[in-house]
Amino acid sequence: ECMLPFFMIFEGRRPQARELVIIAVLCAIGVAGRAAFFMLPQFKPVLALTIIAGIAFGGETGFLVGAMTMLASNVLFSQGPWTPW
């Protein structure tokens, strides 16, 4: 519900396939990093990827990388009411 406006803005500007591939690769790296380091309590590779994507490609892309990484990785770690926030 709170992520919907960001997704609508992103889809409204018709992103190129090149940008979508970069987002997908960053999300895949984030999911793999979260799965690989889940036992370390204060090591969060998703945060670093989200910040790098935001700086390199803009705030919308950074938000999308972080949101999609969390949604995709929660398939491994279970969804909950905390996911949209």
Short mmCIF file of C-alpha atoms in Angstrom, two decimals:
data_model
loop_
_atom_site.label_atom_id
_atom_site.label_comp_id
_atom_site.label_asym_id
_atom_site.label_seq_id
_atom_site.Cartn_x
_atom_site.Cartn_y
_atom_site.Cartn_z
CA GLU A 1 0.00 0.00 0.00
CA CYS A 2 2.75 2.49 0.84
CA MET A 3 4.99 1.27 -2.01
CA LEU A 4 2.32 1.53 -4.70
CA PRO A 5 2.88 5.25 -5.57
CA PHE A 6 6.58 4.63 -6.17
CA PHE A 7 5.88 1.66 -8.42
CA MET A 8 3.27 3.65 -10.36
CA ILE A 9 5.68 6.57 -10.92
CA PHE A 10 8.41 4.18 -12.06
CA GLU A 11 6.12 2.34 -14.46
CA GLY A 12 4.63 5.60 -15.73
CA ARG A 13 7.91 6.80 -17.13
CA ARG A 14 8.43 3.66 -19.23
CA PRO A 15 11.90 2.46 -18.15
CA GLN A 16 14.20 1.00 -20.79
CA ALA A 17 15.10 -2.68 -20.81
CA ARG A 18 18.68 -1.79 -19.89
CA GLU A 19 17.55 -0.13 -16.66
CA LEU A 20 15.27 -3.05 -15.79
CA VAL A 21 18.12 -5.53 -16.26
CA ILE A 22 20.36 -3.49 -13.94
CA ILE A 23 17.61 -3.37 -11.31
CA ALA A 24 17.02 -7.11 -11.63
CA VAL A 25 20.72 -7.90 -11.26
CA LEU A 26 21.07 -5.64 -8.21
CA CYS A 27 18.01 -7.28 -6.65
CA ALA A 28 19.43 -10.75 -7.32
CA ILE A 29 22.75 -9.77 -5.73
CA GLY A 30 20.87 -8.34 -2.75
CA VAL A 31 18.82 -11.51 -2.27
CA ALA A 32 21.95 -13.66 -2.53
CA GLY A 33 23.79 -11.40 -0.07
CA ARG A 34 20.94 -11.45 2.40
CA ALA A 35 20.73 -15.25 2.17
CA ALA A 36 24.49 -15.69 2.52
CA PHE A 37 24.87 -13.43 5.56
CA PHE A 38 21.61 -14.04 7.43
CA MET A 39 23.42 -15.36 10.51
CA LEU A 40 25.47 -12.19 11.02
CA PRO A 41 23.24 -9.77 12.93
CA GLN A 42 24.73 -6.40 11.93
CA PHE A 43 25.92 -7.13 8.39
CA LYS A 44 23.40 -5.83 5.85
CA PRO A 45 24.54 -5.99 2.20
CA VAL A 46 21.06 -4.93 1.01
CA LEU A 47 21.52 -1.50 2.57
CA ALA A 48 24.78 -0.94 0.70
CA LEU A 49 23.25 -2.02 -2.62
CA THR A 50 20.23 0.22 -2.10
CA ILE A 51 22.39 3.25 -1.32
CA ILE A 52 24.68 2.59 -4.30
CA ALA A 53 21.69 2.18 -6.64
CA GLY A 54 20.14 5.38 -5.31
CA ILE A 55 23.31 7.37 -5.81
CA ALA A 56 24.11 5.91 -9.23
CA PHE A 57 20.64 5.74 -10.80
CA GLY A 58 18.43 8.05 -8.74
CA GLY A 59 16.10 7.78 -5.79
CA GLU A 60 13.30 5.92 -7.56
CA THR A 61 15.64 3.18 -8.73
CA GLY A 62 17.28 2.94 -5.32
CA PHE A 63 13.90 2.58 -3.65
CA LEU A 64 12.84 -0.02 -6.18
CA VAL A 65 16.01 -2.07 -5.66
CA GLY A 66 15.54 -2.06 -1.89
CA ALA A 67 11.82 -2.82 -2.00
CA MET A 68 12.06 -5.58 -4.58
CA THR A 69 15.04 -7.15 -2.84
CA MET A 70 13.13 -7.36 0.42
CA LEU A 71 10.01 -8.75 -1.24
CA ALA A 72 11.99 -11.36 -3.19
CA SER A 73 14.20 -12.39 -0.27
CA ASN A 74 11.21 -12.79 2.02
CA VAL A 75 10.32 -15.86 -0.03
CA LEU A 76 13.26 -17.45 1.80
CA PHE A 77 12.75 -15.76 5.16
CA SER A 78 8.92 -15.53 5.32
CA GLN A 79 6.64 -12.59 4.68
CA GLY A 80 5.21 -10.62 7.54
CA PRO A 81 3.40 -7.41 8.37
CA TRP A 82 6.77 -5.61 8.58
CA THR A 83 7.57 -6.15 4.85
CA PRO A 84 5.85 -3.03 3.41
CA TRP A 85 7.57 -0.78 5.93
#
